[in-house]
Amino acid sequence: MSTIENYLAPSSIDDAAAALAAGSATIVAGGTDLMLQAGSGQKEYAPTLINIQKITEMRGVSLDGDTIRIGALTTITDLLTDEIIAEHLPVMATMADKFASDQIRNAGTVGGNICNASPAGDGIVPLLMYKAEAVLASKPNGSTETRKVPLDEFFTGPGKSVIQENELLIGVDIAVPPAGFVGGFGKFGPRPALEIAMAAVGLGGVVKDGVISDVRVAFGAVAPTPIRSAETEAALEGKKLDETTISAAGEIASSSISPITDIRASDWYRRHLIRVMTEEILNDVS
Amino acid sequence: MDQIVEKPDTLIGKPIPKPDAPDKVVGKTTYINDMVLPRMLIAKIKRTDRVHAKILSVDISAAEKVPGIVAIATAENSPKGLIGVLKDNPPLKGDKVRCIRDEIAGVAGETEEAVDEALKLIKVEYEDLPGVFDPEEALKDDAPLIHDDKPGNLSLTFDFEHGDISKAEKDSDIVLEEKYELHYVTHTCMGPGCVIADFDTHGKLTIYTQTQYPYNYKMDLAPALDISAGDIRVIQPPVGGAFGSKLDVYPFEPIAVYLAKKARRPVKLFFSREEEFIASPTRQPARVYIKQGAKKDGTITFRDVNVYLNNGGYTSWGATIPAVMMRTMTGHFRIPNVEFHSKAVYTNNPFAGSFRGYGNVQATYVTATLMDKMAEELGMDPIEFRLKNAQKPGERTPQNSLLKTAALADCIKIGAEKTNFLEKHAANVAAREKPGRIRQGIGIATSIHNAGGAKIHKSDGCGTILTMDDYGRATVITGASEIGQGIDAVITQLVSEELGIPTSDVIIANNDSAIGPWDVGVHASRTTFIAGNAARNAAVKAKQQILAAAARQSNVSIDKLDLRGGHVVQKDNGVSVTKLDRLLRQMHFAGDDAELVMVSEYYEPPSELEDKNHVGDISAAYSHGAYITELEIDTLTGGVKLHKMTCVQDVGKVINKLGIEGQMEGGIAQGIGYGLSEELIIEEGIVKNPNFRDYKVVTAPEMPEIECHFIEDDEETGPFGAKGISELPCIIPGASIANAVYNAIGVRFDNPPITPEKIVRALHGDKIEAAE
């Protein structure tokens, strides 16, 4: 285990960005992934540990015009009770209700779930469906600046993303979904609680007169990163949600992915689950 | 005026909270993992990363230089004694490694950080050897030899024959032949492995350990050390679970002792959770070939059983589980002709140990699912077929177990009645033909287990000393260990009942081998029965001594006196003769006639050792259970949801209502895990899921409603009629679930756990072939 030489607990984004500008830092928020990874040797601490939990401006959900900001420090538990989430992004609450256990939901944050970049990160799947953008802050030249990265361009591999060493994820921005937007989240693991997904689906669109449009489909645990499925979206866009469309979409969903076989599930079973859950959500929203 | 003491309600059968529970709940209990001794060092183990290899060199020179490192033990600089049931396991490996958990060195230092650093700097050179991981492969002539002195990689074998199976097969109208693959599971104790070793200046060892077997532990540990068993004092601090995993001595324990000796300081060695998964024992995985025959009328004609146990690299108590497995294979239901053969075979897998159920979990999965299948093949219902073959009271099994009460038929009948079994069973079968995503299932499984101790050693006894102080408190010094199973509560209750004192006035002392008299340990569902009898008998003796003194003092005849509510009373009218504490002081301070109430009891149950042919009535009593599972299956995802488990068990007599329910629920959770979700995945000797994320123990939301019906048939030799109950709850659920799964979807699984993916593959097998 590498040694932590400095511990910082900044109380503003500005201070945190300044600390990151010096390089070689590990950021800790809820710690529910980091502590385990550091403990098992999977991840080494950088010399500076920055605890961002005191940056209160990064916690909570806010609505500004047509844009919803979910602060990176918003906990998974917060998603279950937040009114903006309930009104505009209810699939985030559905996801939160299937996320790990109460203890982990209380500590774990939306930002941490994104930055951990797990292929099976539950929180990422509905965020992809909602076309969230990651908001990254840095302080390269003495002043704090931010950039936005659409979440479907954010992940580059298991545990990897485009986030730079000097950047801090301060939240995600989501455009308020259009009127008539309905969605769902499905996750399967053998246990109802404390479970890592064998496969997960986030699917939504505007359903009007039985026809679905503005379709967004995201999958978790079936590729090196959580993904959007353009093929499945295309198969649904503008279609009447009847049995034929739903079944065809399920078929395309399962054949459009190439999941791995590991100790948790086989490639075949993951595809099967994606098909079952895709069809299940489509039946629910139709 | 005379004080009248009303006769209180009996405590037997009442819910008595475990005396250790409040401290555990508020976090006050000092578990062994929390203990700190003055000047204590921290120690860990350098393990191999190979499954089978010659050790060419071990270089500790860089590790020794790490600041804060005090001692490093290797095979070269440590005693050469061996541990294990066959004495085949050197605690530190010097010549070769045989499985992934093998120990190369122990390192003790001032801090955990220093120890971690030193572990990284130990360099080991190996020459890899070919590995073998399957027991039948390992038996082949050309298989790699794991121990030079164990030809054919053969560890322990068990063989039993009764009657004539080949004739019986010819006489059978139906014969079923099946193969089962029973998997690896592990105990997942909440408290990971931990030991503290400390020598005094006379060279005597005090060892703080999680053992559930404190007196034999000395005998098993001593050969690995250069000291006599008599110079070992075993202290048992509170532990976070054992479930059979602490029956053996494991290498980490002598390694801590070597380090304490070298460092001349106390040494605490402990496991991480990952290490607990990799380096603590597993249940013995078994490949079982079984043939069973029956007549058209449903009479079983024979069983023929061949078992291959994957022993792993070394032989622990786990290799002796066929002794128990066999009792079920040969004696559960009336089996007139039977053969049982088992071979425990060395492989390069982690080695298996003992685990609650001790082979009977495997035996019951096999026999109970086969019984179900045979009933269907015979066109009989699952209840009728079982009742047809259930033994009657007084029958003996082929191995000579005397089924005095034999409540098997009652268990089955009550279970079937309480659950409306036959109607639901038939309805579920009919529903399989109709469309629908969710299928309902109901299944029954039964088993038998020893319930009056198990004489596997020359004595199955328990020693107890009971003393009373000047204030009317009773101290019970018992050999029986409390490892969380609840014996302290049971003994408290039994003694309190006999002596007519409140439960809060009973003190239990049972964690120090220098004080407690001998006991054979916590195993075989034996402590309530054996230690309970010992404690009760001691209390009866104390009572006699007290009443004799009271009789002398009061001139009331002893047979007219009783103890009640802290008084000596006249039995018929409750009139107090004297207060108990006052009498005790008068007895104590009586000059030349002084006497202290201080009695002892060594209880040996009326059971017998097996002869060399495995025949012998090893337990004073046996218990049956019938567990019925109701569940539903999502045929698209394979998800299984348990609705209810109805458990009918013959318990002799309920002593502690809370304790027995706790034992049932805990065992059932383990049994469900065995059937549905738990599997230690081992590929080519490597543990692939050493964590709670991927090793799926059952969590609270998956627990079904549990309804227990206890048959209380008052076992004549048990304390207040009680039998041991603790293993059946873990033994039966897996098989019961498997039969309910079959009822729901018409598929049998010979390879638990029955995971959602296995279910989906079985139901949609054709699509898999098309896809792959």
PDB file of N, CA and C in Angstrom, chain A residues 1 188 190-196 263-266 268-269 272-273 276 280, chain B residues 120 437 636-637 681 688 692-694 696-697 702 756-757 760-761 768 771-772:
ATOM      1  N   MET A   1       0.861  -1.193   0.000  1.00  0.00           N
ATOM      2  CA  MET A   1       0.000   0.000   0.000  1.00  0.00           C
ATOM      3  C   MET A   1       0.893   1.238   0.000  1.00  0.00           C
ATOM      4  N   PHE A 188     -30.564  -7.173 -13.115  1.00  0.00           N
ATOM      5  CA  PHE A 188     -30.727  -8.516 -12.582  1.00  0.00           C
ATOM      6  C   PHE A 188     -29.442  -9.026 -11.957  1.00  0.00           C
ATOM      7  N   PRO A 190     -28.768 -12.341  -8.757  1.00  0.00           N
ATOM      8  CA  PRO A 190     -29.567 -13.352  -8.057  1.00  0.00           C
ATOM      9  C   PRO A 190     -30.188 -12.874  -6.748  1.00  0.00           C
ATOM     10  N   ARG A 191     -29.617 -11.861  -6.128  1.00  0.00           N
ATOM     11  CA  ARG A 191     -30.172 -11.387  -4.859  1.00  0.00           C
ATOM     12  C   ARG A 191     -30.966 -10.110  -5.076  1.00  0.00           C
ATOM     13  N   PRO A 192     -31.984  -9.877  -4.251  1.00  0.00           N
ATOM     14  CA  PRO A 192     -32.720  -8.621  -4.372  1.00  0.00           C
ATOM     15  C   PRO A 192     -31.968  -7.432  -3.776  1.00  0.00           C
ATOM     16  N   ALA A 193     -30.966  -7.686  -2.985  1.00  0.00           N
ATOM     17  CA  ALA A 193     -30.217  -6.580  -2.378  1.00  0.00           C
ATOM     18  C   ALA A 193     -28.733  -6.905  -2.448  1.00  0.00           C
ATOM     19  N   LEU A 194     -27.903  -5.887  -2.231  1.00  0.00           N
ATOM     20  CA  LEU A 194     -26.460  -6.071  -2.181  1.00  0.00           C
ATOM     21  C   LEU A 194     -25.957  -6.832  -3.383  1.00  0.00           C
ATOM     22  N   GLU A 195     -26.377  -6.412  -4.549  1.00  0.00           N
ATOM     23  CA  GLU A 195     -26.074  -7.204  -5.728  1.00  0.00           C
ATOM     24  C   GLU A 195     -25.418  -6.360  -6.800  1.00  0.00           C
ATOM     25  N   ILE A 196     -24.431  -6.943  -7.445  1.00  0.00           N
ATOM     26  CA  ILE A 196     -23.843  -6.302  -8.609  1.00  0.00           C
ATOM     27  C   ILE A 196     -24.603  -6.834  -9.823  1.00  0.00           C
ATOM     28  N   ILE A 263     -17.312 -15.214 -13.860  1.00  0.00           N
ATOM     29  CA  ILE A 263     -17.893 -16.041 -12.791  1.00  0.00           C
ATOM     30  C   ILE A 263     -19.320 -15.631 -12.468  1.00  0.00           C
ATOM     31  N   ARG A 264     -19.717 -14.415 -12.847  1.00  0.00           N
ATOM     32  CA  ARG A 264     -21.058 -13.972 -12.486  1.00  0.00           C
ATOM     33  C   ARG A 264     -22.099 -14.462 -13.477  1.00  0.00           C
ATOM     34  N   ALA A 265     -21.763 -14.475 -14.749  1.00  0.00           N
ATOM     35  CA  ALA A 265     -22.747 -14.874 -15.759  1.00  0.00           C
ATOM     36  C   ALA A 265     -22.031 -15.155 -17.067  1.00  0.00           C
ATOM     37  N   SER A 266     -22.695 -15.963 -17.901  1.00  0.00           N
ATOM     38  CA  SER A 266     -22.128 -16.228 -19.221  1.00  0.00           C
ATOM     39  C   SER A 266     -22.589 -15.151 -20.193  1.00  0.00           C
ATOM     40  N   TRP A 268     -24.049 -15.705 -22.947  1.00  0.00           N
ATOM     41  CA  TRP A 268     -25.401 -16.050 -23.395  1.00  0.00           C
ATOM     42  C   TRP A 268     -26.462 -15.559 -22.407  1.00  0.00           C
ATOM     43  N   TYR A 269     -26.185 -15.786 -21.132  1.00  0.00           N
ATOM     44  CA  TYR A 269     -27.178 -15.416 -20.121  1.00  0.00           C
ATOM     45  C   TYR A 269     -27.329 -13.894 -20.040  1.00  0.00           C
ATOM     46  N   HIS A 272     -29.468 -12.870 -22.823  1.00  0.00           N
ATOM     47  CA  HIS A 272     -30.833 -13.296 -22.525  1.00  0.00           C
ATOM     48  C   HIS A 272     -31.498 -12.304 -21.572  1.00  0.00           C
ATOM     49  N   LEU A 273     -30.763 -11.915 -20.531  1.00  0.00           N
ATOM     50  CA  LEU A 273     -31.322 -10.975 -19.547  1.00  0.00           C
ATOM     51  C   LEU A 273     -31.610  -9.616 -20.182  1.00  0.00           C
ATOM     52  N   VAL A 276     -34.796  -9.946 -22.037  1.00  0.00           N
ATOM     53  CA  VAL A 276     -35.953 -10.036 -21.135  1.00  0.00           C
ATOM     54  C   VAL A 276     -36.264  -8.666 -20.532  1.00  0.00           C
ATOM     55  N   GLU A 280     -39.402  -6.209 -21.094  1.00  0.00           N
ATOM     56  CA  GLU A 280     -40.196  -5.929 -19.898  1.00  0.00           C
ATOM     57  C   GLU A 280     -40.448  -4.420 -19.764  1.00  0.00           C
TER      58      GLU A 280
ATOM     59  N   LYS B 120       5.878  -8.478   1.196  1.00  0.00           N
ATOM     60  CA  LYS B 120       6.143  -8.237  -0.224  1.00  0.00           C
ATOM     61  C   LYS B 120       7.591  -8.544  -0.588  1.00  0.00           C
ATOM     62  N   ARG B 437     -45.399 -16.892 -16.984  1.00  0.00           N
ATOM     63  CA  ARG B 437     -43.984 -16.617 -16.723  1.00  0.00           C
ATOM     64  C   ARG B 437     -43.567 -17.137 -15.344  1.00  0.00           C
ATOM     65  N   LEU B 636     -38.318 -16.535 -16.955  1.00  0.00           N
ATOM     66  CA  LEU B 636     -37.531 -15.752 -17.912  1.00  0.00           C
ATOM     67  C   LEU B 636     -36.159 -15.372 -17.369  1.00  0.00           C
ATOM     68  N   THR B 637     -36.114 -14.967 -16.104  1.00  0.00           N
ATOM     69  CA  THR B 637     -34.802 -14.595 -15.538  1.00  0.00           C
ATOM     70  C   THR B 637     -34.171 -15.743 -14.761  1.00  0.00           C
ATOM     71  N   ILE B 681     -16.057 -20.583  -5.995  1.00  0.00           N
ATOM     72  CA  ILE B 681     -15.691 -21.007  -7.348  1.00  0.00           C
ATOM     73  C   ILE B 681     -14.178 -21.224  -7.390  1.00  0.00           C
ATOM     74  N   LYS B 688     -11.794 -18.092  -7.157  1.00  0.00           N
ATOM     75  CA  LYS B 688     -12.112 -16.982  -8.053  1.00  0.00           C
ATOM     76  C   LYS B 688     -13.001 -15.914  -7.415  1.00  0.00           C
ATOM     77  N   PHE B 692     -17.438 -11.125  -0.490  1.00  0.00           N
ATOM     78  CA  PHE B 692     -18.887 -11.226  -0.309  1.00  0.00           C
ATOM     79  C   PHE B 692     -19.681 -10.673  -1.498  1.00  0.00           C
ATOM     80  N   ARG B 693     -19.012  -9.988  -2.419  1.00  0.00           N
ATOM     81  CA  ARG B 693     -19.735  -9.519  -3.594  1.00  0.00           C
ATOM     82  C   ARG B 693     -20.081 -10.708  -4.495  1.00  0.00           C
ATOM     83  N   ASP B 694     -19.123 -11.592  -4.652  1.00  0.00           N
ATOM     84  CA  ASP B 694     -19.330 -12.682  -5.604  1.00  0.00           C
ATOM     85  C   ASP B 694     -19.575 -14.029  -4.934  1.00  0.00           C
ATOM     86  N   LYS B 696     -22.167 -15.549  -2.779  1.00  0.00           N
ATOM     87  CA  LYS B 696     -23.500 -15.030  -2.488  1.00  0.00           C
ATOM     88  C   LYS B 696     -24.136 -15.685  -1.268  1.00  0.00           C
ATOM     89  N   VAL B 697     -23.898 -15.105  -0.103  1.00  0.00           N
ATOM     90  CA  VAL B 697     -24.653 -15.578   1.058  1.00  0.00           C
ATOM     91  C   VAL B 697     -26.067 -15.004   0.968  1.00  0.00           C
ATOM     92  N   GLU B 702     -34.114 -12.231   1.200  1.00  0.00           N
ATOM     93  CA  GLU B 702     -34.400 -13.515   0.553  1.00  0.00           C
ATOM     94  C   GLU B 702     -34.934 -14.567   1.509  1.00  0.00           C
ATOM     95  N   PRO B 756     -29.992 -18.809 -10.949  1.00  0.00           N
ATOM     96  CA  PRO B 756     -30.899 -18.379 -12.016  1.00  0.00           C
ATOM     97  C   PRO B 756     -30.398 -18.780 -13.400  1.00  0.00           C
ATOM     98  N   GLU B 757     -29.097 -18.655 -13.631  1.00  0.00           N
ATOM     99  CA  GLU B 757     -28.600 -18.999 -14.967  1.00  0.00           C
ATOM    100  C   GLU B 757     -28.795 -20.485 -15.255  1.00  0.00           C
ATOM    101  N   VAL B 760     -32.423 -20.955 -16.207  1.00  0.00           N
ATOM    102  CA  VAL B 760     -32.746 -20.450 -17.546  1.00  0.00           C
ATOM    103  C   VAL B 760     -32.142 -21.355 -18.614  1.00  0.00           C
ATOM    104  N   ARG B 761     -30.931 -21.813 -18.396  1.00  0.00           N
ATOM    105  CA  ARG B 761     -30.300 -22.710 -19.369  1.00  0.00           C
ATOM    106  C   ARG B 761     -31.096 -23.997 -19.521  1.00  0.00           C
ATOM    107  N   ILE B 768     -29.855 -21.729 -26.401  1.00  0.00           N
ATOM    108  CA  ILE B 768     -28.424 -21.562 -26.126  1.00  0.00           C
ATOM    109  C   ILE B 768     -27.621 -22.159 -27.268  1.00  0.00           C
ATOM    110  N   ALA B 771     -27.490 -20.026 -30.128  1.00  0.00           N
ATOM    111  CA  ALA B 771     -26.725 -18.789 -29.945  1.00  0.00           C
ATOM    112  C   ALA B 771     -25.227 -19.041 -29.888  1.00  0.00           C
ATOM    113  N   GLU B 772     -24.859 -20.207 -29.385  1.00  0.00           N
ATOM    114  CA  GLU B 772     -23.414 -20.390 -29.134  1.00  0.00           C
ATOM    115  C   GLU B 772     -22.759 -21.078 -30.307  1.00  0.00           C
TER     116      GLU B 772
END
